Amino acid sequence: MANGSYQERREEIETYFDRTAADAWRKLTSDVKVSRIRATVRAGRDDMRATLLNWLPADLTGKRLLDAGCGTGALAFEAARRGAEVVAIDVAPTLIQIAQERTPKDLGPGSVHFEAGDMLDPAHGRFDHVVAMDSLIHYVPADVVKVLAGLAARTGGSILFTFAPKTPALAVMHAVGQLFPRGNRSPAIVPVGPDRLRALLAGDPALAGWHPQRTRRIAVGFYTSQALELVPA
């Protein structure tokens, strides 16, 4: 892992989501009324979460799943309802607290363990599946690939993640302004072209034997993100 840039960016993300944007994300990830712009982000995130869940097995009984960058827990809850033992990690303690407050009393056959920390911590153990929804979009592509390689070393099945695709529309959105007011802006998203990302994945020896499969781009108003599935040979 390229420690410097990854760790520095991780600390920026923690500060932002744990302090500056905690209340905004509490509202965004709930059903309360939000602005038209944030409503498009909510709709896009809902669609993306449904896509990633659709790529997971319908029955996750007995499987361990890492929700890497779990936010306020919506995906973790759904995976648990399918029987998964979910380890839900986020850098921001405040988001973890919100997720714990929202945990349903009955998760069915599965379970969720929430923890504030680093998704790459080997103490989390091994997993059958990993999901990283919109949690890698703030890192430079080289660090994204190294994060995926670190996760792959502890994963037996699929890794589902999202990235910010480099498109003219996304470039315009970032030029105009980000989701939150100027004083509350998040660490910049780092777009990457899909072809370049695939080349970086193919060129990392630690990911030898892992292959991209399904992909889907979702663009709803101010939300643009692309999902990619990695599976071992």
Tab-separated table of C-alpha atoms in Angstrom, residues 17-214:
chain	number	residue	atom	x	y	z
A	17	PHE	CA	-17.586	12.980	7.068
A	18	ASP	CA	-17.100	12.882	10.828
A	19	ARG	CA	-17.477	16.618	11.373
A	20	THR	CA	-18.333	18.908	8.465
A	21	ALA	CA	-20.876	16.783	6.611
A	22	ALA	CA	-22.246	14.452	9.273
A	23	ASP	CA	-25.628	16.182	9.538
A	24	ALA	CA	-25.946	16.546	5.764
A	25	TRP	CA	-25.300	12.834	5.272
A	26	ARG	CA	-27.697	11.930	8.075
A	27	LYS	CA	-30.429	13.714	6.090
A	28	LEU	CA	-29.275	12.525	2.661
A	29	THR	CA	-29.395	8.886	3.745
A	30	SER	CA	-32.828	9.204	5.350
A	31	ASP	CA	-36.271	9.852	3.848
A	32	VAL	CA	-36.553	13.496	4.944
A	33	LYS	CA	-37.071	16.130	2.280
A	34	VAL	CA	-33.847	17.485	0.763
A	35	SER	CA	-32.987	19.944	-1.997
A	36	ARG	CA	-33.540	18.991	-5.637
A	37	ILE	CA	-29.800	18.522	-6.171
A	38	ARG	CA	-29.408	16.271	-3.147
A	39	ALA	CA	-32.525	14.358	-4.151
A	40	THR	CA	-30.780	13.329	-7.377
A	41	VAL	CA	-27.773	12.167	-5.360
A	42	ARG	CA	-30.079	10.159	-3.091
A	43	ALA	CA	-31.811	8.568	-6.082
A	44	GLY	CA	-28.506	7.708	-7.726
A	45	ARG	CA	-27.140	6.159	-4.554
A	46	ASP	CA	-30.320	4.126	-4.083
A	47	ASP	CA	-29.996	2.785	-7.633
A	48	MET	CA	-26.316	1.986	-7.144
A	49	ARG	CA	-26.921	0.200	-3.860
A	50	ALA	CA	-29.667	-1.885	-5.484
A	51	THR	CA	-27.297	-2.756	-8.348
A	52	LEU	CA	-24.538	-3.969	-6.030
A	53	LEU	CA	-26.983	-5.967	-3.940
A	54	ASN	CA	-28.326	-7.545	-7.132
A	55	TRP	CA	-24.780	-8.688	-7.992
A	56	LEU	CA	-24.473	-10.504	-4.673
A	57	PRO	CA	-25.983	-13.969	-4.137
A	58	ALA	CA	-29.615	-13.912	-3.060
A	59	ASP	CA	-28.714	-16.287	-0.218
A	60	LEU	CA	-25.721	-15.161	1.829
A	61	THR	CA	-26.265	-17.549	4.720
A	62	GLY	CA	-22.949	-18.383	6.354
A	63	LYS	CA	-21.012	-15.870	4.233
A	64	ARG	CA	-18.829	-13.057	5.587
A	65	LEU	CA	-19.193	-9.737	3.810
A	66	LEU	CA	-17.108	-6.595	4.244
A	67	ASP	CA	-19.002	-3.357	3.669
A	68	ALA	CA	-15.974	-1.149	3.101
A	69	GLY	CA	-17.102	2.414	3.638
A	70	CYS	CA	-20.524	1.491	5.011
A	71	GLY	CA	-21.728	5.029	5.739
A	72	THR	CA	-25.023	4.899	7.600
A	73	GLY	CA	-25.528	1.179	6.986
A	74	ALA	CA	-28.264	0.736	4.377
A	75	LEU	CA	-26.407	-1.858	2.293
A	76	ALA	CA	-25.159	-3.701	5.381
A	77	PHE	CA	-28.711	-4.134	6.665
A	78	GLU	CA	-29.915	-5.615	3.380
A	79	ALA	CA	-26.983	-8.039	3.187
A	80	ALA	CA	-27.666	-9.166	6.750
A	81	ARG	CA	-31.290	-9.858	5.866
A	82	ARG	CA	-29.960	-12.321	3.273
A	83	GLY	CA	-28.062	-14.155	6.001
A	84	ALA	CA	-24.624	-12.531	5.750
A	85	GLU	CA	-22.301	-11.892	8.657
A	86	VAL	CA	-21.484	-8.291	7.771
A	87	VAL	CA	-18.453	-6.395	9.000
A	88	ALA	CA	-19.311	-2.765	8.257
A	89	ILE	CA	-16.358	-0.368	8.385
A	90	ASP	CA	-16.234	3.390	7.919
A	91	VAL	CA	-13.569	5.993	8.621
A	92	ALA	CA	-16.074	8.332	10.272
A	93	PRO	CA	-17.174	7.465	13.841
A	94	THR	CA	-20.180	9.788	13.522
A	95	LEU	CA	-21.532	7.855	10.525
A	96	ILE	CA	-20.989	4.599	12.413
A	97	GLN	CA	-22.988	6.026	15.317
A	98	ILE	CA	-25.846	6.941	12.960
A	99	ALA	CA	-25.748	3.434	11.463
A	100	GLN	CA	-25.913	1.848	14.897
A	101	GLU	CA	-28.883	4.042	15.812
A	102	ARG	CA	-30.673	2.908	12.639
A	103	THR	CA	-29.988	-0.801	13.047
A	104	PRO	CA	-33.319	-2.670	12.802
A	105	LYS	CA	-34.264	-4.803	15.778
A	106	ASP	CA	-34.753	-7.792	13.492
A	107	LEU	CA	-32.107	-8.375	10.826
A	108	GLY	CA	-33.331	-11.870	10.087
A	109	PRO	CA	-30.716	-14.621	9.864
A	110	GLY	CA	-27.705	-12.352	9.478
A	111	SER	CA	-25.792	-9.882	11.634
A	112	VAL	CA	-23.928	-6.584	11.331
A	113	HIS	CA	-20.868	-5.511	13.271
A	114	PHE	CA	-20.169	-1.789	12.828
A	115	GLU	CA	-16.727	-0.363	13.467
A	116	ALA	CA	-14.952	2.920	12.787
A	117	GLY	CA	-11.569	2.168	11.271
A	118	ASP	CA	-9.579	1.265	8.191
A	119	MET	CA	-11.110	-1.078	5.607
A	120	LEU	CA	-7.623	-2.542	5.024
A	121	ASP	CA	-7.017	-3.604	8.615
A	122	PRO	CA	-6.133	-7.339	8.441
A	123	ALA	CA	-7.688	-7.807	11.883
A	124	HIS	CA	-11.075	-7.814	10.141
A	125	GLY	CA	-10.229	-11.268	8.812
A	126	ARG	CA	-11.189	-12.959	5.562
A	127	PHE	CA	-14.355	-12.464	3.552
A	128	ASP	CA	-16.455	-14.182	0.933
A	129	HIS	CA	-17.521	-10.879	-0.620
A	130	VAL	CA	-16.455	-7.237	-0.376
A	131	VAL	CA	-18.538	-4.206	-1.332
A	132	ALA	CA	-17.052	-0.703	-1.543
A	133	MET	CA	-19.788	1.656	-2.690
A	134	ASP	CA	-18.530	5.171	-3.395
A	135	SER	CA	-15.807	4.786	-0.758
A	136	LEU	CA	-12.831	4.780	-3.153
A	137	ILE	CA	-13.854	7.712	-5.341
A	138	HIS	CA	-11.703	10.217	-3.419
A	139	TYR	CA	-8.434	8.301	-3.943
A	140	VAL	CA	-6.048	8.536	-6.880
A	141	PRO	CA	-6.327	5.539	-9.254
A	142	ALA	CA	-3.001	4.008	-8.176
A	143	ASP	CA	-4.162	3.944	-4.557
A	144	VAL	CA	-7.564	2.551	-5.564
A	145	VAL	CA	-5.839	-0.401	-7.219
A	146	LYS	CA	-3.606	-0.966	-4.192
A	147	VAL	CA	-6.637	-0.905	-1.895
A	148	LEU	CA	-8.346	-3.481	-4.113
A	149	ALA	CA	-5.212	-5.629	-4.100
A	150	GLY	CA	-5.129	-5.491	-0.310
A	151	LEU	CA	-8.771	-6.521	-0.115
A	152	ALA	CA	-8.304	-9.276	-2.704
A	153	ALA	CA	-5.674	-10.923	-0.505
A	154	ARG	CA	-8.404	-11.559	2.084
A	155	THR	CA	-11.366	-12.266	-0.202
A	156	GLY	CA	-12.496	-15.595	-1.584
A	157	GLY	CA	-15.317	-14.389	-3.797
A	158	SER	CA	-16.326	-11.171	-5.512
A	159	ILE	CA	-15.227	-7.586	-4.905
A	160	LEU	CA	-17.810	-5.009	-5.947
A	161	PHE	CA	-16.712	-1.389	-6.005
A	162	THR	CA	-17.527	1.915	-7.625
A	163	PHE	CA	-15.395	4.599	-9.202
A	164	ALA	CA	-16.025	8.051	-10.648
A	165	PRO	CA	-15.883	7.618	-14.441
A	166	LYS	CA	-14.024	10.318	-16.325
A	167	THR	CA	-16.729	11.870	-18.492
A	168	PRO	CA	-17.308	15.365	-19.919
A	169	ALA	CA	-20.541	15.675	-17.921
A	170	LEU	CA	-18.813	14.841	-14.647
A	171	ALA	CA	-16.022	17.301	-15.416
A	172	VAL	CA	-18.596	20.069	-15.935
A	173	MET	CA	-20.331	19.231	-12.658
A	174	HIS	CA	-17.092	19.529	-10.750
A	175	ALA	CA	-16.246	22.778	-12.488
A	176	VAL	CA	-19.618	24.256	-11.531
A	177	GLY	CA	-19.511	23.067	-7.949
A	178	GLN	CA	-19.888	20.070	-5.694
A	179	LEU	CA	-22.829	18.790	-3.697
A	180	PHE	CA	-22.345	20.881	-0.562
A	181	PRO	CA	-21.810	24.634	-0.075
A	182	ARG	CA	-18.297	25.942	-0.640
A	183	GLY	CA	-17.332	25.859	3.035
A	184	ASN	CA	-18.523	22.277	3.394
A	185	ARG	CA	-17.082	20.682	0.284
A	186	SER	CA	-15.862	17.151	0.454
A	187	PRO	CA	-12.368	16.013	-0.513
A	188	ALA	CA	-12.284	16.121	-4.306
A	189	ILE	CA	-13.523	13.123	-6.235
A	190	VAL	CA	-10.838	11.716	-8.556
A	191	PRO	CA	-12.361	10.611	-11.875
A	192	VAL	CA	-10.661	7.861	-13.862
A	193	GLY	CA	-11.335	6.514	-17.337
A	194	PRO	CA	-12.693	2.944	-17.324
A	195	ASP	CA	-10.037	1.757	-19.802
A	196	ARG	CA	-7.229	3.220	-17.732
A	197	LEU	CA	-8.630	1.657	-14.571
A	198	ARG	CA	-8.861	-1.757	-16.208
A	199	ALA	CA	-5.266	-1.404	-17.412
A	200	LEU	CA	-4.084	-0.563	-13.899
A	201	LEU	CA	-5.972	-3.545	-12.492
A	202	ALA	CA	-4.475	-5.863	-15.104
A	203	GLY	CA	-0.986	-4.535	-14.425
A	204	ASP	CA	-0.940	-5.138	-10.669
A	205	PRO	CA	0.702	-8.501	-9.836
A	206	ALA	CA	-1.295	-8.738	-6.609
A	207	LEU	CA	-4.483	-8.850	-8.680
A	208	ALA	CA	-3.294	-11.558	-11.038
A	209	GLY	CA	-6.133	-14.001	-11.434
A	210	TRP	CA	-8.813	-11.396	-10.710
A	211	HIS	CA	-10.952	-10.372	-13.666
A	212	PRO	CA	-13.454	-7.547	-14.261
A	213	GLN	CA	-16.944	-8.796	-15.016
A	214	ARG	CA	-20.191	-6.853	-14.801
